[in-house]
PDB file of C-alpha atoms in Angstrom:
ATOM      1  CA  MET A   1      66.408 136.753  92.611  1.00 71.00           C
ATOM      2  CA  SER A   2      68.063 137.058  89.276  1.00 78.00           C
ATOM      3  CA  ALA A   3      70.114 133.964  87.805  1.00 82.00           C
ATOM      4  CA  PRO A   4      73.504 135.681  88.254  1.00 81.00           C
ATOM      5  CA  ALA A   5      72.659 136.749  91.901  1.00 84.00           C
ATOM      6  CA  ALA A   6      71.316 133.121  92.521  1.00 85.00           C
ATOM      7  CA  VAL A   7      74.481 131.532  91.462  1.00 90.00           C
ATOM      8  CA  GLU A   8      76.332 134.071  93.429  1.00 92.00           C
ATOM      9  CA  ALA A   9      74.280 133.376  96.537  1.00 90.00           C
ATOM     10  CA  GLY A  10      74.938 129.611  95.936  1.00 93.00           C
ATOM     11  CA  MET A  11      78.662 130.099  95.729  1.00 95.00           C
ATOM     12  CA  ALA A  12      78.728 132.069  99.034  1.00 95.00           C
ATOM     13  CA  ALA A  13      76.573 129.378 100.658  1.00 96.00           C
ATOM     14  CA  ALA A  14      78.929 126.538  99.639  1.00 96.00           C
ATOM     15  CA  ALA A  15      82.102 128.529 100.956  1.00 97.00           C
ATOM     16  CA  ALA A  16      80.474 129.348 104.144  1.00 97.00           C
ATOM     17  CA  MET A  17      79.647 125.540 104.549  1.00 97.00           C
ATOM     18  CA  LYS A  18      83.206 124.665 103.808  1.00 97.00           C
ATOM     19  CA  GLU A  19      84.377 127.240 106.319  1.00 98.00           C
ATOM     20  CA  VAL A  20      81.980 125.848 108.968  1.00 98.00           C
ATOM     21  CA  MET A  21      83.356 122.450 108.564  1.00 98.00           C
ATOM     22  CA  ALA A  22      86.669 123.566 108.999  1.00 98.00           C
ATOM     23  CA  ARG A  23      85.849 125.345 112.280  1.00 98.00           C
ATOM     24  CA  VAL A  24      83.832 122.165 113.290  1.00 98.00           C
ATOM     25  CA  LYS A  25      86.972 120.097 112.579  1.00 98.00           C
ATOM     26  CA  GLN A  26      88.956 122.388 114.784  1.00 98.00           C
ATOM     27  CA  ALA A  27      86.415 122.253 117.690  1.00 97.00           C
ATOM     28  CA  ALA A  28      86.246 118.529 117.389  1.00 97.00           C
ATOM     29  CA  GLU A  29      90.062 118.312 117.602  1.00 97.00           C
ATOM     30  CA  ARG A  30      90.041 120.505 120.813  1.00 96.00           C
ATOM     31  CA  SER A  31      87.694 118.168 122.469  1.00 94.00           C
ATOM     32  CA  ALA A  32      89.863 115.198 121.467  1.00 96.00           C
ATOM     33  CA  ARG A  33      87.210 113.734 118.860  1.00 95.00           C
ATOM     34  CA  LEU A  34      87.319 112.901 115.278  1.00 96.00           C
ATOM     35  CA  PRO A  35      85.369 115.559 113.207  1.00 95.00           C
ATOM     36  CA  THR A  36      83.244 112.570 112.089  1.00 95.00           C
ATOM     37  CA  GLN A  37      81.586 112.246 115.578  1.00 96.00           C
ATOM     38  CA  VAL A  38      79.857 115.878 114.930  1.00 98.00           C
ATOM     39  CA  ARG A  39      77.170 115.977 112.562  1.00 98.00           C
ATOM     40  CA  VAL A  40      76.480 119.605 111.118  1.00 98.00           C
ATOM     41  CA  VAL A  41      72.700 120.347 110.353  1.00 98.00           C
ATOM     42  CA  ALA A  42      72.470 122.996 107.706  1.00 98.00           C
ATOM     43  CA  VAL A  43      69.269 124.982 108.852  1.00 97.00           C
ATOM     44  CA  SER A  44      67.820 126.543 105.483  1.00 93.00           C
ATOM     45  CA  LYS A  45      64.797 128.229 107.229  1.00 91.00           C
ATOM     46  CA  THR A  46      63.331 130.771 104.875  1.00 90.00           C
ATOM     47  CA  LYS A  47      65.999 129.957 102.085  1.00 93.00           C
ATOM     48  CA  PRO A  48      65.337 128.852  98.627  1.00 94.00           C
ATOM     49  CA  THR A  49      66.031 125.344  97.512  1.00 96.00           C
ATOM     50  CA  SER A  50      68.621 126.658  95.029  1.00 95.00           C
ATOM     51  CA  LEU A  51      70.889 127.425  98.040  1.00 95.00           C
ATOM     52  CA  ILE A  52      70.232 124.253  99.506  1.00 97.00           C
ATOM     53  CA  LYS A  53      71.171 122.391  96.204  1.00 97.00           C
ATOM     54  CA  ALA A  54      74.386 124.785  95.798  1.00 96.00           C
ATOM     55  CA  VAL A  55      75.801 123.528  99.359  1.00 97.00           C
ATOM     56  CA  TYR A  56      74.834 119.851  98.294  1.00 97.00           C
ATOM     57  CA  ASP A  57      76.501 119.747  94.964  1.00 97.00           C
ATOM     58  CA  SER A  58      79.445 121.755  95.931  1.00 96.00           C
ATOM     59  CA  THR A  59      80.143 120.197  99.378  1.00 96.00           C
ATOM     60  CA  GLY A  60      78.606 116.692  99.467  1.00 96.00           C
ATOM     61  CA  HIS A  61      76.801 118.053 102.436  1.00 97.00           C
ATOM     62  CA  ARG A  62      73.450 115.752 103.339  1.00 98.00           C
ATOM     63  CA  SER A  63      72.138 116.803 106.614  1.00 98.00           C
ATOM     64  CA  PHE A  64      69.748 119.805 106.478  1.00 98.00           C
ATOM     65  CA  GLY A  65      66.906 120.966 108.701  1.00 98.00           C
ATOM     66  CA  GLU A  66      63.931 123.083 108.629  1.00 97.00           C
ATOM     67  CA  ASN A  67      61.901 124.612 111.457  1.00 96.00           C
ATOM     68  CA  TYR A  68      58.212 124.543 109.712  1.00 96.00           C
ATOM     69  CA  VAL A  69      56.478 121.793 108.707  1.00 97.00           C
ATOM     70  CA  GLN A  70      54.966 123.284 105.440  1.00 97.00           C
ATOM     71  CA  GLU A  71      58.238 124.595 104.314  1.00 97.00           C
ATOM     72  CA  LEU A  72      59.956 121.236 104.711  1.00 98.00           C
ATOM     73  CA  ILE A  73      57.168 119.558 102.820  1.00 98.00           C
ATOM     74  CA  ASP A  74      57.359 122.110 100.150  1.00 98.00           C
ATOM     75  CA  LYS A  75      61.363 121.924  99.794  1.00 98.00           C
ATOM     76  CA  ALA A  76      61.862 118.022 100.137  1.00 98.00           C
ATOM     77  CA  PRO A  77      60.246 116.880  96.808  1.00 97.00           C
ATOM     78  CA  GLN A  78      62.388 119.422  95.076  1.00 97.00           C
ATOM     79  CA  LEU A  79      65.822 118.337  96.244  1.00 98.00           C
ATOM     80  CA  PRO A  80      67.560 114.820  96.104  1.00 97.00           C
ATOM     81  CA  GLU A  81      66.132 111.968  97.827  1.00 97.00           C
ATOM     82  CA  ASP A  82      69.663 111.252  99.739  1.00 98.00           C
ATOM     83  CA  ILE A  83      69.237 114.334 101.833  1.00 98.00           C
ATOM     84  CA  GLU A  84      68.968 113.438 105.636  1.00 98.00           C
ATOM     85  CA  TRP A  85      66.116 116.018 106.658  1.00 98.00           C
ATOM     86  CA  HIS A  86      65.890 116.987 110.276  1.00 98.00           C
ATOM     87  CA  PHE A  87      62.896 118.550 111.593  1.00 98.00           C
ATOM     88  CA  ILE A  88      64.114 121.093 114.627  1.00 97.00           C
ATOM     89  CA  GLY A  89      60.958 123.287 115.221  1.00 95.00           C
ATOM     90  CA  ASN A  90      57.947 122.861 117.719  1.00 95.00           C
ATOM     91  CA  LEU A  91      55.630 120.186 116.213  1.00 97.00           C
ATOM     92  CA  GLN A  92      52.034 120.281 116.672  1.00 95.00           C
ATOM     93  CA  SER A  93      50.192 117.081 116.732  1.00 95.00           C
ATOM     94  CA  ASN A  94      47.984 117.837 113.932  1.00 96.00           C
ATOM     95  CA  LYS A  95      50.746 118.102 111.843  1.00 97.00           C
ATOM     96  CA  VAL A  96      52.622 114.929 112.503  1.00 98.00           C
ATOM     97  CA  LYS A  97      51.040 112.816 109.625  1.00 96.00           C
ATOM     98  CA  GLN A  98      51.379 115.672 107.121  1.00 97.00           C
ATOM     99  CA  LEU A  99      55.070 115.890 107.923  1.00 98.00           C
ATOM    100  CA  LEU A 100      55.812 111.945 107.935  1.00 98.00           C
ATOM    101  CA  SER A 101      53.792 111.434 104.722  1.00 97.00           C
ATOM    102  CA  GLY A 102      55.178 114.573 102.909  1.00 97.00           C
ATOM    103  CA  VAL A 103      58.950 113.956 103.714  1.00 98.00           C
ATOM    104  CA  PRO A 104      59.990 110.274 103.118  1.00 96.00           C
ATOM    105  CA  ASN A 105      63.481 110.848 103.837  1.00 97.00           C
ATOM    106  CA  LEU A 106      62.792 112.679 107.152  1.00 98.00           C
ATOM    107  CA  TYR A 107      65.854 111.536 109.053  1.00 98.00           C
ATOM    108  CA  MET A 108      65.107 112.752 112.565  1.00 98.00           C
ATOM    109  CA  VAL A 109      62.775 114.967 114.694  1.00 98.00           C
ATOM    110  CA  GLU A 110      64.930 116.780 117.236  1.00 98.00           C
ATOM    111  CA  SER A 111      61.900 118.483 119.135  1.00 97.00           C
ATOM    112  CA  VAL A 112      59.830 115.894 121.067  1.00 98.00           C
ATOM    113  CA  ASP A 113      59.055 117.851 124.199  1.00 97.00           C
ATOM    114  CA  ASP A 114      56.110 115.771 125.586  1.00 96.00           C
ATOM    115  CA  GLN A 115      54.587 112.128 125.728  1.00 98.00           C
ATOM    116  CA  LYS A 116      51.486 113.506 123.473  1.00 97.00           C
ATOM    117  CA  ILE A 117      53.663 114.488 120.429  1.00 98.00           C
ATOM    118  CA  ALA A 118      55.898 111.232 121.141  1.00 98.00           C
ATOM    119  CA  ASN A 119      52.627 109.221 120.811  1.00 98.00           C
ATOM    120  CA  HIS A 120      51.314 110.909 117.802  1.00 98.00           C
ATOM    121  CA  LEU A 121      54.597 110.306 116.063  1.00 98.00           C
ATOM    122  CA  ASP A 122      54.531 106.789 116.856  1.00 98.00           C
ATOM    123  CA  ARG A 123      51.103 106.057 115.797  1.00 98.00           C
ATOM    124  CA  ALA A 124      51.652 107.873 112.403  1.00 98.00           C
ATOM    125  CA  VAL A 125      54.930 106.046 111.780  1.00 98.00           C
ATOM    126  CA  GLY A 126      53.269 102.878 112.128  1.00 97.00           C
ATOM    127  CA  SER A 127      50.240 103.640 110.322  1.00 97.00           C
ATOM    128  CA  LEU A 128      52.404 104.883 107.227  1.00 96.00           C
ATOM    129  CA  GLY A 129      54.588 101.522 107.473  1.00 95.00           C
ATOM    130  CA  ARG A 130      57.680 103.711 107.643  1.00 95.00           C
ATOM    131  CA  ASN A 131      61.117 102.429 109.254  1.00 96.00           C
ATOM    132  CA  PRO A 132      61.489 103.447 112.905  1.00 98.00           C
ATOM    133  CA  LEU A 133      61.952 107.280 113.204  1.00 98.00           C
ATOM    134  CA  LYS A 134      64.857 108.511 115.042  1.00 98.00           C
ATOM    135  CA  VAL A 135      63.910 111.291 117.536  1.00 98.00           C
ATOM    136  CA  LEU A 136      65.687 113.548 120.199  1.00 98.00           C
ATOM    137  CA  VAL A 137      63.887 114.697 123.447  1.00 98.00           C
ATOM    138  CA  GLN A 138      64.169 118.613 123.664  1.00 97.00           C
ATOM    139  CA  VAL A 139      65.082 119.999 127.082  1.00 97.00           C
ATOM    140  CA  ASN A 140      64.519 123.349 128.045  1.00 94.00           C
ATOM    141  CA  THR A 141      67.918 124.008 129.779  1.00 92.00           C
ATOM    142  CA  SER A 142      67.514 127.928 130.083  1.00 86.00           C
ATOM    143  CA  GLY A 143      64.174 127.995 131.969  1.00 84.00           C
ATOM    144  CA  GLU A 144      62.849 130.502 129.448  1.00 81.00           C
ATOM    145  CA  GLU A 145      58.992 130.293 129.322  1.00 81.00           C
ATOM    146  CA  SER A 146      59.419 131.315 125.399  1.00 77.00           C
ATOM    147  CA  LYS A 147      61.316 127.994 124.767  1.00 82.00           C
ATOM    148  CA  PHE A 148      59.739 124.633 124.177  1.00 90.00           C
ATOM    149  CA  GLY A 149      61.217 121.668 125.961  1.00 94.00           C
ATOM    150  CA  VAL A 150      60.658 119.524 128.899  1.00 96.00           C
ATOM    151  CA  GLU A 151      62.010 120.659 132.033  1.00 96.00           C
ATOM    152  CA  PRO A 152      65.373 118.777 133.074  1.00 96.00           C
ATOM    153  CA  SER A 153      63.590 117.200 135.859  1.00 96.00           C
ATOM    154  CA  GLY A 154      61.325 115.668 133.340  1.00 97.00           C
ATOM    155  CA  CYS A 155      63.900 114.473 130.770  1.00 97.00           C
ATOM    156  CA  VAL A 156      64.417 110.937 132.088  1.00 98.00           C
ATOM    157  CA  GLU A 157      60.534 110.193 132.310  1.00 98.00           C
ATOM    158  CA  LEU A 158      59.940 111.558 128.583  1.00 98.00           C
ATOM    159  CA  ALA A 159      62.984 109.576 127.289  1.00 98.00           C
ATOM    160  CA  LYS A 160      61.894 106.344 128.975  1.00 98.00           C
ATOM    161  CA  HIS A 161      58.279 106.827 127.540  1.00 98.00           C
ATOM    162  CA  VAL A 162      59.965 107.212 124.025  1.00 98.00           C
ATOM    163  CA  LYS A 163      62.150 104.298 124.198  1.00 97.00           C
ATOM    164  CA  LEU A 164      59.869 101.735 126.087  1.00 97.00           C
ATOM    165  CA  GLY A 165      56.517 102.972 124.951  1.00 98.00           C
ATOM    166  CA  CYS A 166      56.941 104.137 121.564  1.00 98.00           C
ATOM    167  CA  PRO A 167      58.042 101.087 119.454  1.00 98.00           C
ATOM    168  CA  ASN A 168      58.253 103.184 116.081  1.00 98.00           C
ATOM    169  CA  LEU A 169      60.512 105.701 117.347  1.00 98.00           C
ATOM    170  CA  VAL A 170      64.228 105.416 118.048  1.00 98.00           C
ATOM    171  CA  PHE A 171      65.212 107.272 121.212  1.00 98.00           C
ATOM    172  CA  SER A 172      68.569 108.800 119.714  1.00 98.00           C
ATOM    173  CA  GLY A 173      69.408 111.667 122.531  1.00 98.00           C
ATOM    174  CA  LEU A 174      68.565 115.085 123.790  1.00 98.00           C
ATOM    175  CA  MET A 175      68.373 118.481 122.245  1.00 97.00           C
ATOM    176  CA  THR A 176      68.313 121.960 123.640  1.00 94.00           C
ATOM    177  CA  ILE A 177      67.803 125.605 122.078  1.00 87.00           C
ATOM    178  CA  GLY A 178      69.804 128.294 123.401  1.00 67.00           C
ATOM    179  CA  MET A 179      69.066 131.533 125.352  1.00 66.00           C
ATOM    180  CA  LEU A 180      66.709 134.453 123.904  1.00 54.00           C
ATOM    181  CA  ASP A 181      69.502 135.764 121.739  1.00 53.00           C
ATOM    182  CA  TYR A 182      69.802 132.079 120.173  1.00 50.00           C
ATOM    183  CA  SER A 183      73.470 131.706 121.852  1.00 54.00           C
ATOM    184  CA  SER A 184      74.128 129.718 124.970  1.00 59.00           C
ATOM    185  CA  THR A 185      76.022 129.507 128.085  1.00 67.00           C
ATOM    186  CA  PRO A 186      78.138 126.782 129.457  1.00 81.00           C
ATOM    187  CA  GLU A 187      75.428 126.195 132.122  1.00 86.00           C
ATOM    188  CA  ASN A 188      72.940 125.305 129.905  1.00 88.00           C
ATOM    189  CA  PHE A 189      75.430 122.873 127.694  1.00 91.00           C
ATOM    190  CA  LYS A 190      76.260 121.315 131.295  1.00 92.00           C
ATOM    191  CA  THR A 191      72.531 120.853 132.098  1.00 93.00           C
ATOM    192  CA  LEU A 192      72.130 118.778 129.013  1.00 95.00           C
ATOM    193  CA  LEU A 193      75.112 116.709 129.742  1.00 96.00           C
ATOM    194  CA  ASP A 194      73.797 115.943 133.087  1.00 96.00           C
ATOM    195  CA  CYS A 195      70.448 115.115 131.578  1.00 97.00           C
ATOM    196  CA  ARG A 196      72.278 112.875 129.480  1.00 98.00           C
ATOM    197  CA  LYS A 197      73.977 111.100 132.470  1.00 98.00           C
ATOM    198  CA  LYS A 198      70.608 110.617 134.302  1.00 98.00           C
ATOM    199  CA  VAL A 199      68.768 109.262 131.138  1.00 98.00           C
ATOM    200  CA  CYS A 200      71.490 106.762 130.087  1.00 98.00           C
ATOM    201  CA  ALA A 201      71.851 105.512 133.580  1.00 98.00           C
ATOM    202  CA  GLU A 202      67.864 104.902 133.843  1.00 97.00           C
ATOM    203  CA  LEU A 203      67.809 103.316 130.331  1.00 97.00           C
ATOM    204  CA  GLY A 204      70.984 101.224 130.726  1.00 97.00           C
ATOM    205  CA  MET A 205      72.693 103.211 127.495  1.00 96.00           C
ATOM    206  CA  ALA A 206      76.364 103.928 126.961  1.00 97.00           C
ATOM    207  CA  GLU A 207      76.481 107.718 126.760  1.00 95.00           C
ATOM    208  CA  GLU A 208      78.185 107.429 123.537  1.00 94.00           C
ATOM    209  CA  GLU A 209      74.913 106.100 122.315  1.00 95.00           C
ATOM    210  CA  CYS A 210      72.752 109.274 123.480  1.00 98.00           C
ATOM    211  CA  GLU A 211      73.289 112.158 121.057  1.00 98.00           C
ATOM    212  CA  LEU A 212      73.630 115.731 122.226  1.00 98.00           C
ATOM    213  CA  SER A 213      72.138 118.348 119.970  1.00 98.00           C
ATOM    214  CA  MET A 214      73.116 121.656 121.032  1.00 95.00           C
ATOM    215  CA  GLY A 215      75.055 124.749 119.651  1.00 93.00           C
ATOM    216  CA  MET A 216      73.954 127.048 116.704  1.00 92.00           C
ATOM    217  CA  SER A 217      75.733 129.801 114.811  1.00 91.00           C
ATOM    218  CA  ALA A 218      76.718 131.859 117.561  1.00 88.00           C
ATOM    219  CA  ASP A 219      77.840 129.093 120.160  1.00 90.00           C
ATOM    220  CA  PHE A 220      78.613 125.757 118.065  1.00 94.00           C
ATOM    221  CA  GLU A 221      82.188 125.756 118.588  1.00 94.00           C
ATOM    222  CA  GLN A 222      81.861 125.828 122.289  1.00 92.00           C
ATOM    223  CA  ALA A 223      79.145 123.275 122.140  1.00 93.00           C
ATOM    224  CA  ILE A 224      81.445 120.862 120.376  1.00 96.00           C
ATOM    225  CA  GLU A 225      84.134 121.431 122.857  1.00 95.00           C
ATOM    226  CA  MET A 226      81.550 120.359 125.738  1.00 93.00           C
ATOM    227  CA  GLY A 227      80.502 117.309 123.855  1.00 95.00           C
ATOM    228  CA  SER A 228      77.851 118.054 121.276  1.00 97.00           C
ATOM    229  CA  THR A 229      77.313 115.391 118.544  1.00 98.00           C
ATOM    230  CA  ASN A 230      74.775 117.437 116.471  1.00 98.00           C
ATOM    231  CA  VAL A 231      75.048 121.356 115.758  1.00 97.00           C
ATOM    232  CA  ARG A 232      72.288 123.278 114.034  1.00 97.00           C
ATOM    233  CA  ILE A 233      73.842 126.210 111.891  1.00 97.00           C
ATOM    234  CA  GLY A 234      71.733 128.419 109.733  1.00 95.00           C
ATOM    235  CA  SER A 235      72.545 132.083 109.062  1.00 93.00           C
ATOM    236  CA  THR A 236      76.538 131.352 109.341  1.00 96.00           C
ATOM    237  CA  ILE A 237      76.135 129.142 105.992  1.00 97.00           C
ATOM    238  CA  PHE A 238      72.969 130.734 104.517  1.00 95.00           C
ATOM    239  CA  GLY A 239      73.144 134.396 105.608  1.00 90.00           C
ATOM    240  CA  ALA A 240      70.710 136.471 107.417  1.00 85.00           C
ATOM    241  CA  ARG A 241      66.882 134.909 107.488  1.00 78.00           C
ATOM    242  CA  GLU A 242      64.568 136.698 105.419  1.00 73.00           C
ATOM    243  CA  TYR A 243      61.660 137.439 107.847  1.00 62.00           C
ATOM    244  CA  PRO A 244      59.276 140.187 106.397  1.00 60.00           C
ATOM    245  CA  LYS A 245      59.214 143.253 108.829  1.00 55.00           C
ATOM    246  CA  LYS A 246      61.024 141.347 111.634  1.00 44.00           C
ATOM    247  CA  SER A 247      64.740 141.418 112.623  1.00 43.00           C
ATOM    248  CA  ASN A 248      66.792 138.509 111.437  1.00 42.00           C
ATOM    249  CA  ILE A 249      67.953 136.466 114.065  1.00 42.00           C
ATOM    250  CA  ASP A 250      69.492 132.667 114.417  1.00 44.00           C
TER     251      ASP A 250
END
């Protein structure tokens, strides 16, 4: 990408970020909440660091997310240390230590979907001497075999394991991914709300203490209206993903 084109792309991403934040504000107000009660994670998968920096500089945004370990490890050192990185993709146990050691400013792993990965994260955080790491339990609310996540019936057991059995992790809430087309339905969101109710009752937590990460580019406004506290927005901010020889989806 030429320098002028890079500048233009950065300006477009920054403008899109501002528009997203305006839509988030409106959706939050419709749900009788403050905009500050909803975190927007700008998902920069496949996009260059120049676009992230443009959004960072122009809007003051600090929450960014990545789906792949290697991509996050490559990008994080090139960008300001006060970025709060979210890892939102499927995490393999053999990549855990690489992720934690390579990204000191990793803020949250949103995709803990079984006890094995929780245990690996817990041990790695402890061995590296990091502060406790925030994690979300990923729930497969759509029932699709192609999606990762614990079944809704198993969300309480996994949340309980993270909170009580992993001293180096901070159980912070629940996450879900949308349907095959990366949009979702009220039923999926309602399932996650039901999971939160059961988890909080079992763990003695106030529901306000348990985050809900649901909603992406296609459905984030509806997700916020239904109670989401964390939305993951990629292509609406950064443009269509750049997958070689594949269709671009968000």
